MMTF fields as JSON, N, C-alpha, C and O atoms, coordinates in Angstrom:
{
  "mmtfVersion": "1.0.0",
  "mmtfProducer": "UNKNOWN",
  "numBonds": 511,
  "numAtoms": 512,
  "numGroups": 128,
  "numChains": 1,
  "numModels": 1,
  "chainsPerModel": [1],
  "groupsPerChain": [128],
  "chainIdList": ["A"],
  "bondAtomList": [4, 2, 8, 6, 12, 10, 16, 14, 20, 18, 24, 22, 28, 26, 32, 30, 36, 34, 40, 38, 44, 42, 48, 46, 52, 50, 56, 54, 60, 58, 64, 62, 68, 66, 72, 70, 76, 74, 80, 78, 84, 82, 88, 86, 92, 90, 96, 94, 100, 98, 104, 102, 108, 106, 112, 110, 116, 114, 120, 118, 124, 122, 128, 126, 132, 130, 136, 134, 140, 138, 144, 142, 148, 146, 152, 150, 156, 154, 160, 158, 164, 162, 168, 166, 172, 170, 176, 174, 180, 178, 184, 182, 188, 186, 192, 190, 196, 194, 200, 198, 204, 202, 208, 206, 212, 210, 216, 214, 220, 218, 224, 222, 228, 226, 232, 230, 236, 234, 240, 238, 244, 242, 248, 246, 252, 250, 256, 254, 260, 258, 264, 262, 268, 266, 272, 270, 276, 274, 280, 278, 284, 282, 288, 286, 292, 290, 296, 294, 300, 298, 304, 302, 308, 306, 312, 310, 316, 314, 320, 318, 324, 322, 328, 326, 332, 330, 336, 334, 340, 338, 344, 342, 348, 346, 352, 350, 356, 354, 360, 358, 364, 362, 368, 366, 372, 370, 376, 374, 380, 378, 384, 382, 388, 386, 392, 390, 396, 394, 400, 398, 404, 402, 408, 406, 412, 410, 416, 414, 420, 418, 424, 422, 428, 426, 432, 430, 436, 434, 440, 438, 444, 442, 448, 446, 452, 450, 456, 454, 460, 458, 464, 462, 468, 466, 472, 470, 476, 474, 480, 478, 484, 482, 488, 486, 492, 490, 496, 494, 500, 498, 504, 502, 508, 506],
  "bondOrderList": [1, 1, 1, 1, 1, 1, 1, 1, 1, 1, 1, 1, 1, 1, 1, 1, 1, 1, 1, 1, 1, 1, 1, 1, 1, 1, 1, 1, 1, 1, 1, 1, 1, 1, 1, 1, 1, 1, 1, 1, 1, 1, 1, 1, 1, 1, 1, 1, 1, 1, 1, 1, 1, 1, 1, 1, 1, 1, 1, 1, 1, 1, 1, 1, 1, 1, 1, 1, 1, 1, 1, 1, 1, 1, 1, 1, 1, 1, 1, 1, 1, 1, 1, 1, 1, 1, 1, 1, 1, 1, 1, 1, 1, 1, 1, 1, 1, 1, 1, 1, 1, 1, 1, 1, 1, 1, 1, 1, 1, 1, 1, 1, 1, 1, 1, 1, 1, 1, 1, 1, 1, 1, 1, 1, 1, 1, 1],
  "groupList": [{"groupName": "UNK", "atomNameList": ["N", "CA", "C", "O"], "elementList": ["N", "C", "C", "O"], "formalChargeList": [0, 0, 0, 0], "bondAtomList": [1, 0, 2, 1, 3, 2], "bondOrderList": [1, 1, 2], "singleLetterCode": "X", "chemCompType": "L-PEPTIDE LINKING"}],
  "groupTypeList": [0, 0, 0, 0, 0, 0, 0, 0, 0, 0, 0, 0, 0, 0, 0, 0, 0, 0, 0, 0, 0, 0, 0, 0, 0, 0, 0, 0, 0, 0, 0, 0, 0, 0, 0, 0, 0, 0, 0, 0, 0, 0, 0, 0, 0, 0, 0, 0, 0, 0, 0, 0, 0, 0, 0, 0, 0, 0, 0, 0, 0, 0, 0, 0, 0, 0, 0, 0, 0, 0, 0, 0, 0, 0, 0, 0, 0, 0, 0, 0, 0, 0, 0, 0, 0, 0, 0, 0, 0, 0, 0, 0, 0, 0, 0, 0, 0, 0, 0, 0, 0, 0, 0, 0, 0, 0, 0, 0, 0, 0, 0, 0, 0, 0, 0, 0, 0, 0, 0, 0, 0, 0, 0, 0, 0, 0, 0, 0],
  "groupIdList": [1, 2, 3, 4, 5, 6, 7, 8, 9, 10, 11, 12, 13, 14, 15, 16, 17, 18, 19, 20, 21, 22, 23, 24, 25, 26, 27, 28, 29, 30, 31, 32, 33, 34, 35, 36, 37, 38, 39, 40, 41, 42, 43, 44, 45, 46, 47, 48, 49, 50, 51, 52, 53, 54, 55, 56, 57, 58, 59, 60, 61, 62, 63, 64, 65, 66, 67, 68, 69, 70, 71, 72, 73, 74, 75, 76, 77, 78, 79, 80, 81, 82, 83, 84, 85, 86, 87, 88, 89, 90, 91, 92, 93, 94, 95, 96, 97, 98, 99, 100, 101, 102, 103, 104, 105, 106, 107, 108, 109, 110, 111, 112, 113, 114, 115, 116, 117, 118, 119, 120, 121, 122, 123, 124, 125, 126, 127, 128],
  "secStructList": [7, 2, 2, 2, 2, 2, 2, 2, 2, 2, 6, 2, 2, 2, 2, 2, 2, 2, 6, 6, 4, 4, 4, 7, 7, 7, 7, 7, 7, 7, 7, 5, 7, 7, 3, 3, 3, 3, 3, 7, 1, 7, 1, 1, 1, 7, 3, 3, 3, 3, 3, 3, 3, 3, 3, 3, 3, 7, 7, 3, 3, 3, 7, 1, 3, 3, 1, 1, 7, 3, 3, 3, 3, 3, 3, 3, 6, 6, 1, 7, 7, 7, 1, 7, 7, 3, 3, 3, 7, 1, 1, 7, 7, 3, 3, 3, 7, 7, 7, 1, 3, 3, 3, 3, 3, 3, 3, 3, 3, 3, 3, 7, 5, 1, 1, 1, 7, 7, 7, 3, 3, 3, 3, 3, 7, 3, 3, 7],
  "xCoordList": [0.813, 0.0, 0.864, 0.682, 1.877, 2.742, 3.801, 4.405, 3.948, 4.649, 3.301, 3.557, 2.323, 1.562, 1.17, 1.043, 1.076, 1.061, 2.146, 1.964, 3.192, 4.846, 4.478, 4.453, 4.135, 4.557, 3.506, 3.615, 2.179, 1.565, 1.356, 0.45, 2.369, 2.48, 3.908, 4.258, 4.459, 5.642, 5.602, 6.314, 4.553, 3.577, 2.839, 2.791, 2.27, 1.345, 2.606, 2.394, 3.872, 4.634, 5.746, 6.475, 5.594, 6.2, 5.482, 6.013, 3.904, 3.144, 3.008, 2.94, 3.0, 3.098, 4.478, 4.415, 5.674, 7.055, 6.91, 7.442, 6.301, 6.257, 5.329, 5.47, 4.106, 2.912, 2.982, 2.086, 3.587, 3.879, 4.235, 3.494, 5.579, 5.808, 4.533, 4.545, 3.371, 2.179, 1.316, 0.253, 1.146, 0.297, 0.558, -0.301, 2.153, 3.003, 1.681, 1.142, 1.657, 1.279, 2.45, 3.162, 2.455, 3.48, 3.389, 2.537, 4.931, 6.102, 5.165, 4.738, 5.149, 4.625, 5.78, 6.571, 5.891, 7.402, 6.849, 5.854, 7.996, 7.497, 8.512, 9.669, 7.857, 8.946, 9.484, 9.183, 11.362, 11.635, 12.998, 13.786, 12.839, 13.317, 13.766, 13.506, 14.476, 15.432, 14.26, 13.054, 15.214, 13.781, 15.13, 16.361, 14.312, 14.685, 14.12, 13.45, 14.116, 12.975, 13.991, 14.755, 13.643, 13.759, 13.368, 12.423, 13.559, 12.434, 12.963, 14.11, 11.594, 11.302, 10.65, 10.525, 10.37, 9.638, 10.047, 10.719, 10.116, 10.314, 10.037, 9.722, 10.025, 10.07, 8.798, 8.527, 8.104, 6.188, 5.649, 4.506, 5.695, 5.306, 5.752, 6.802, 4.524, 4.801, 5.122, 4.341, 6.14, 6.563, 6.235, 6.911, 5.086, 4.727, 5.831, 6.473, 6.288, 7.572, 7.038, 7.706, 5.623, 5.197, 4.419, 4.291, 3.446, 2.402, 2.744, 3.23, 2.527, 2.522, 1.214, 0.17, 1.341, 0.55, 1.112, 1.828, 1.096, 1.482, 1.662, 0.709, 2.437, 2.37, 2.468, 3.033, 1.582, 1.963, 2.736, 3.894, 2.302, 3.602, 3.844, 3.037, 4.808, 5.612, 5.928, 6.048, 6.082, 6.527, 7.825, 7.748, 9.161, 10.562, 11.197, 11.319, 11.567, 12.509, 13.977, 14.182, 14.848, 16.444, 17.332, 18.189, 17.222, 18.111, 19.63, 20.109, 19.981, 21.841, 22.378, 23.445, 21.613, 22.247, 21.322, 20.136, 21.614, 20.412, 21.437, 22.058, 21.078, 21.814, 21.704, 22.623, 20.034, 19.544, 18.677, 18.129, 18.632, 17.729, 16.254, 15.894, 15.158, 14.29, 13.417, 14.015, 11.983, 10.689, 10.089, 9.713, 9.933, 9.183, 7.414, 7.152, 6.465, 5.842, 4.852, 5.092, 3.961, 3.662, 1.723, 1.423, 0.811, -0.973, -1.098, -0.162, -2.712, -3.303, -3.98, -4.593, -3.829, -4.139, -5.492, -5.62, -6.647, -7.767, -7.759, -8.648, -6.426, -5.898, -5.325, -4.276, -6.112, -5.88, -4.204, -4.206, -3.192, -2.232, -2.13, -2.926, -0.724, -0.556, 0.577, -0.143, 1.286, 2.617, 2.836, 2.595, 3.205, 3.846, 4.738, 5.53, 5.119, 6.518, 7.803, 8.016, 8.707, 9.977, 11.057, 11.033, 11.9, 13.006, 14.189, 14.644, 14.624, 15.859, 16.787, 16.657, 17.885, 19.315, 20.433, 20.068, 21.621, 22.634, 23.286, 24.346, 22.743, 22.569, 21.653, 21.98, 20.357, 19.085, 18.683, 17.928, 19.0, 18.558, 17.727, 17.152, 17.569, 16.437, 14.898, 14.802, 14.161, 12.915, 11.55, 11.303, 10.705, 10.203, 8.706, 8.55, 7.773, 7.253, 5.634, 4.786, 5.326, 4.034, 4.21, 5.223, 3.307, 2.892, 1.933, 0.89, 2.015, 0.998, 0.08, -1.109, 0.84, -0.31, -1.111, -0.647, -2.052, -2.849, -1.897, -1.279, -2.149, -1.832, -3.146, -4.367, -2.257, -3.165, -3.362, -4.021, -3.18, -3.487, -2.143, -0.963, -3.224, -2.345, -2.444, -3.217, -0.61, -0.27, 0.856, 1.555, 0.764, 1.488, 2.727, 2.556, 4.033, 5.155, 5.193, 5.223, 5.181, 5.45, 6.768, 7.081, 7.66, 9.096, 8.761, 7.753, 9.728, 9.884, 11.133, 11.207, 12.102, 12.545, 12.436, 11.631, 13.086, 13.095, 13.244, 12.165, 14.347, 14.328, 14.131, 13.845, 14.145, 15.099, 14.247, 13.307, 14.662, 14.468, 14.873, 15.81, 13.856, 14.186, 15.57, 16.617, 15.232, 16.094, 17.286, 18.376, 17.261, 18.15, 17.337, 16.106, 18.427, 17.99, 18.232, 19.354, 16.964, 17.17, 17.254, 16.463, 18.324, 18.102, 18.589, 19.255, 17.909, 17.727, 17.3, 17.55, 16.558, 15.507, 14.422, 14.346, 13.268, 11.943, 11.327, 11.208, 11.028, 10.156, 8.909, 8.589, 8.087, 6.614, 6.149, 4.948],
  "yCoordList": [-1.18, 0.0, 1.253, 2.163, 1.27, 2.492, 2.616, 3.68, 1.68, 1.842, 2.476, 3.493, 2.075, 2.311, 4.199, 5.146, 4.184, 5.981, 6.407, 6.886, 6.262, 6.531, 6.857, 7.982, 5.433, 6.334, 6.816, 7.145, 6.756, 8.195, 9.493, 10.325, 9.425, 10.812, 11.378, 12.545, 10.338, 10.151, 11.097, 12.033, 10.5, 10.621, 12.018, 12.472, 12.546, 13.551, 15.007, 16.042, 14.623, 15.544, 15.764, 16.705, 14.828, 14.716, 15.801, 16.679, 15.364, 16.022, 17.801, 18.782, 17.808, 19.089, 20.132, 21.291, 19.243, 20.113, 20.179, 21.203, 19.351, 19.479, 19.945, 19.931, 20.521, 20.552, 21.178, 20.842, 21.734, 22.739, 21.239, 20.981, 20.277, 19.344, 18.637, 18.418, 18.298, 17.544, 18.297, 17.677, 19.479, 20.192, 21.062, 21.772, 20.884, 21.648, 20.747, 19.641, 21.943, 21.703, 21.602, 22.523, 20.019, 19.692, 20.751, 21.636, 20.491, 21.509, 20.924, 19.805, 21.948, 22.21, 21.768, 22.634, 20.673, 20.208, 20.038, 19.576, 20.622, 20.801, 19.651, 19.314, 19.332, 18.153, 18.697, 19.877, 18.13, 18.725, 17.385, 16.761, 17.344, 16.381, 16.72, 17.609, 15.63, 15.82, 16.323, 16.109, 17.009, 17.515, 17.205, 17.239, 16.974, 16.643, 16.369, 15.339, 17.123, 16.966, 17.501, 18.464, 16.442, 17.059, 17.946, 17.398, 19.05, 20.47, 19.631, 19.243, 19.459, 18.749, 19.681, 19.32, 20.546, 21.937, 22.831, 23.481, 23.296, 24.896, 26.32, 25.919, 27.531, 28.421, 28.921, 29.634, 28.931, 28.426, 27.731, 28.19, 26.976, 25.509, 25.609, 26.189, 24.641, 24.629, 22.647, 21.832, 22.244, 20.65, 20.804, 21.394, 20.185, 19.157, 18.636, 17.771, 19.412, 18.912, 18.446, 18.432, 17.959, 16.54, 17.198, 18.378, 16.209, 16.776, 16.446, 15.335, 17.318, 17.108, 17.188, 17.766, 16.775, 17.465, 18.169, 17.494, 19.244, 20.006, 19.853, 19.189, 20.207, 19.947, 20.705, 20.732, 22.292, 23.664, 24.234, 23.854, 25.637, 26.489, 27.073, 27.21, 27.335, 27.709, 26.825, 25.683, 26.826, 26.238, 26.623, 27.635, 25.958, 26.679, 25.529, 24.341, 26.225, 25.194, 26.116, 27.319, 24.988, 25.516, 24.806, 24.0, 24.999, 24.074, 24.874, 25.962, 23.003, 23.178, 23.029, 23.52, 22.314, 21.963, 22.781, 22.519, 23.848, 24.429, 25.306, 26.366, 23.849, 24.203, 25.521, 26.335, 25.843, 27.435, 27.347, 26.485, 29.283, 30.019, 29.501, 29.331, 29.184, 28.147, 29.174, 29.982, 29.472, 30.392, 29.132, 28.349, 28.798, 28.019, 28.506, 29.698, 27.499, 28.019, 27.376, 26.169, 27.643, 26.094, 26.78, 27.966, 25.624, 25.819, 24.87, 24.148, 24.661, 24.073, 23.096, 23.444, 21.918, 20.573, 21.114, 21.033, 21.833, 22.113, 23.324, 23.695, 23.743, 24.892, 26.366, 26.86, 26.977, 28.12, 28.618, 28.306, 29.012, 29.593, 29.894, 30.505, 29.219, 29.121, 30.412, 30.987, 31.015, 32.035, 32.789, 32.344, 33.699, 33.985, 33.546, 32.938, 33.457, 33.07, 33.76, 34.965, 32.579, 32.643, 32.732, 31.716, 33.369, 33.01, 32.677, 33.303, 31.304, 30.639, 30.886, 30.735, 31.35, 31.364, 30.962, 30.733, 30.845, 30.726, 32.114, 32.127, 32.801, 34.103, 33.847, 33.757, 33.724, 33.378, 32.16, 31.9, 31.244, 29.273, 29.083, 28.005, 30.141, 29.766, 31.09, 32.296, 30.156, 30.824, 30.586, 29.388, 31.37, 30.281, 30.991, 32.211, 30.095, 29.942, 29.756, 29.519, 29.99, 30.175, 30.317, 29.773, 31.082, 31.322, 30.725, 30.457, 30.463, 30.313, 29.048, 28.864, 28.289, 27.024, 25.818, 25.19, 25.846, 24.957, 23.25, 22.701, 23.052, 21.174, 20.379, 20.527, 19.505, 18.576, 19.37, 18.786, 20.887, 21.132, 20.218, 19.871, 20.222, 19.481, 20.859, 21.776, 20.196, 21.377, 20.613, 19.672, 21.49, 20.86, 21.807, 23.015, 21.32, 22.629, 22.341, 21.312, 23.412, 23.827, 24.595, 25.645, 23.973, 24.401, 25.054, 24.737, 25.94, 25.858, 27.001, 28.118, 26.425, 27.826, 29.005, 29.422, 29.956, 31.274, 31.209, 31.254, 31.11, 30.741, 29.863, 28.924, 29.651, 28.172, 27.59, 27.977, 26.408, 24.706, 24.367, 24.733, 23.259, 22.304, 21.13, 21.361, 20.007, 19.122, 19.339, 19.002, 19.86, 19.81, 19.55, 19.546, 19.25, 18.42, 19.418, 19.908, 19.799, 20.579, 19.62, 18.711, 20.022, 19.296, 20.385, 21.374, 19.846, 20.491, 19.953, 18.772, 20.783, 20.063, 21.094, 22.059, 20.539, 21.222, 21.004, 19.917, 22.249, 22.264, 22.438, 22.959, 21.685, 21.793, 21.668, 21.69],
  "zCoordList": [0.0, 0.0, 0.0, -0.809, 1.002, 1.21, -0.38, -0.519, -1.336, -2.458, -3.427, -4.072, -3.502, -4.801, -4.333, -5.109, -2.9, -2.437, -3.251, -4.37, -2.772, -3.214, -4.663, -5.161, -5.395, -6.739, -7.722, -8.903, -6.693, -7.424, -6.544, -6.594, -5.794, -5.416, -6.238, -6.416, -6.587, -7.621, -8.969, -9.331, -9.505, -10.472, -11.005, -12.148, -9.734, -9.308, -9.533, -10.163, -8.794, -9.074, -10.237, -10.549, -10.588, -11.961, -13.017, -13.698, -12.881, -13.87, -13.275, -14.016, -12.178, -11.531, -12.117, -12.527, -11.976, -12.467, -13.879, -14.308, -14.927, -16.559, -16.977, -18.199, -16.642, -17.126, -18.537, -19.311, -18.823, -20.225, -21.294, -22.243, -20.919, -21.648, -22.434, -23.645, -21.502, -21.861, -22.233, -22.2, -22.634, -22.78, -24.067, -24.591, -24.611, -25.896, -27.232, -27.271, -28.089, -29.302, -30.445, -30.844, -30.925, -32.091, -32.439, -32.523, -32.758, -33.704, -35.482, -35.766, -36.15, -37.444, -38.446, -38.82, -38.824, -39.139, -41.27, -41.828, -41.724, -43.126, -44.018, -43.767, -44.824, -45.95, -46.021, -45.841, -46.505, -47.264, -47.843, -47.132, -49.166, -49.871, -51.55, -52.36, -51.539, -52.606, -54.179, -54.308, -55.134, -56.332, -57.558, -57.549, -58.297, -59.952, -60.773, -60.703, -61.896, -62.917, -64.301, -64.366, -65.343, -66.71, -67.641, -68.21, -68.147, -68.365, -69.746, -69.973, -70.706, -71.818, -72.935, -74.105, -72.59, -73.207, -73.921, -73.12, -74.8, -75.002, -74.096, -72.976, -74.108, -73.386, -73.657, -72.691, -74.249, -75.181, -74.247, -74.229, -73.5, -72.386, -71.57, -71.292, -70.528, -69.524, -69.16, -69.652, -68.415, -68.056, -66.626, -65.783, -66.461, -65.134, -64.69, -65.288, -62.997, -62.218, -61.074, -60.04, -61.127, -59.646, -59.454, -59.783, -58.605, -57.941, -56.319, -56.105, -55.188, -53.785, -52.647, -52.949, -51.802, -51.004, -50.142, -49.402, -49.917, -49.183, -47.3, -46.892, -46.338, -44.994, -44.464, -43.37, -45.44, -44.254, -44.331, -44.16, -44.688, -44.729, -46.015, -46.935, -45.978, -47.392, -48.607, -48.164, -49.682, -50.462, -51.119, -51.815, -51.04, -51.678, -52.441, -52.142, -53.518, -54.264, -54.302, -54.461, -54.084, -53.836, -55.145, -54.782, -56.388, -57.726, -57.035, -56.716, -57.123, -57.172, -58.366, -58.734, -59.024, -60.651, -61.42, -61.218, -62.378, -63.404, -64.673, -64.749, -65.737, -67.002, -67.166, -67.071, -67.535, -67.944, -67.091, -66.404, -67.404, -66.501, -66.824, -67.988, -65.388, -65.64, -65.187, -64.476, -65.384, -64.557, -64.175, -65.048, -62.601, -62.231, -61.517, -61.362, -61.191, -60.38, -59.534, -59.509, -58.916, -58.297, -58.791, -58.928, -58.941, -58.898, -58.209, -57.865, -57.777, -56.823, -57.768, -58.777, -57.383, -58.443, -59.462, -60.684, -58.148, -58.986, -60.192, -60.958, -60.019, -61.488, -60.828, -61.24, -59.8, -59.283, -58.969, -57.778, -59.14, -58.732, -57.31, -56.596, -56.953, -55.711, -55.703, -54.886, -55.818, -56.185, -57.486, -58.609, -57.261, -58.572, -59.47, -58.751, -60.539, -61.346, -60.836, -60.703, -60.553, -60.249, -61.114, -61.808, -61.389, -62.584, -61.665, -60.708, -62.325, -61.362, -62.403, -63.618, -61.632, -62.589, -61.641, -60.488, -61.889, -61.257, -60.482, -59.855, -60.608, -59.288, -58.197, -57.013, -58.721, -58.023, -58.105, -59.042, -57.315, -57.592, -56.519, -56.37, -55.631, -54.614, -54.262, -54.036, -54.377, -54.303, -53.489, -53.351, -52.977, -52.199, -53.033, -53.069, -53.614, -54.887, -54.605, -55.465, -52.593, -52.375, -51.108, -50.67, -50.091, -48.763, -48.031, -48.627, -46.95, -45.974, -46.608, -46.348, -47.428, -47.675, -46.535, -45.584, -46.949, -45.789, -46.041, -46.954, -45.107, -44.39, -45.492, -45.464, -46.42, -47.456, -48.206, -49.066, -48.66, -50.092, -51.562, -51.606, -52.375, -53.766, -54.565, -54.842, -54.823, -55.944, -56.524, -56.149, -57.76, -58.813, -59.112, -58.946, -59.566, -59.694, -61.306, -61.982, -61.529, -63.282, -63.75, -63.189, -64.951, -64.821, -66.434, -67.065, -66.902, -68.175, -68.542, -68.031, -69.566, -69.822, -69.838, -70.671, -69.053, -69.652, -71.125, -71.716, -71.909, -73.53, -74.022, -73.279, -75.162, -76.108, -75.545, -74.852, -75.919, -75.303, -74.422, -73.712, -74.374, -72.99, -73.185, -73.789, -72.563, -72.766, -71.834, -72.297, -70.567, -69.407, -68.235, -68.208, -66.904, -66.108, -64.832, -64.702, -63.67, -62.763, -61.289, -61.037, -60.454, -59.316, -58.403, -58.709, -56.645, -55.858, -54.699, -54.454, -53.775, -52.986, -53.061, -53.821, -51.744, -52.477, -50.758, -50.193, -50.224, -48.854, -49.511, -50.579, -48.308, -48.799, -47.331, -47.06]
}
């Protein structure tokens, strides 16, 4: 009897010194993973670079590898525009390409030359 007192009075003060610990609202934790896509297009077109669901937050793409200067941009699966157009170059390779997106929205990233043709290969990573 005198042990099972013990350790929920054990217990009782445990939860007393942490109360903030059990009571914290998860950290808002965003993807973020490797990106690569082949721009197949002319500067006329637009090349489908994935579709995601989103986990909140921002949306940024960071290209480490980018033959040519690329205008990327991201819409919302159902068509609407999520950001404005980005132009990535080797000055500017990072962009962050929408705001404040809700948790489970689908969106799609769209790449295409600034000029010319396609037929080069962009890599990076990609928060969502």
């Amino acid at each position: 009897m005198k042990v099972r007192m013990i350790g929920a009075a054990l217990g009782v003060a445990a939860l007393a010194a942490f109360p903030l610990a059990a009571q914290a609202a998860p950290l808002k934790a965003q993807t973020t993973q490797p990106y690569q896509h082949l721009v197949t297009v002319n500067s006329k077109a637009w090349s489908t670079g994935g579709t995601y669901v989103a986990t909140g937050g921002d949306i940024k793409l960071n290209l480490t590898t980018l033959e040519k200067n690329t205008k990327v941009f991201v819409e919302r699966c159902e068509g609407a525009d999520l950001g404005d157009v980005q132009n990535f170059t080797k000055a500017k390779p990072s962009h962050t390409l929408a705001t404040g997106v809700e948790k489970g929205e689908c969106f799609i990233v769209l790449l295409s030359p600034i000029t010319g043709n396609g037929n080069y290969l962009v890599k990076g990573t990609l928060t969502y």
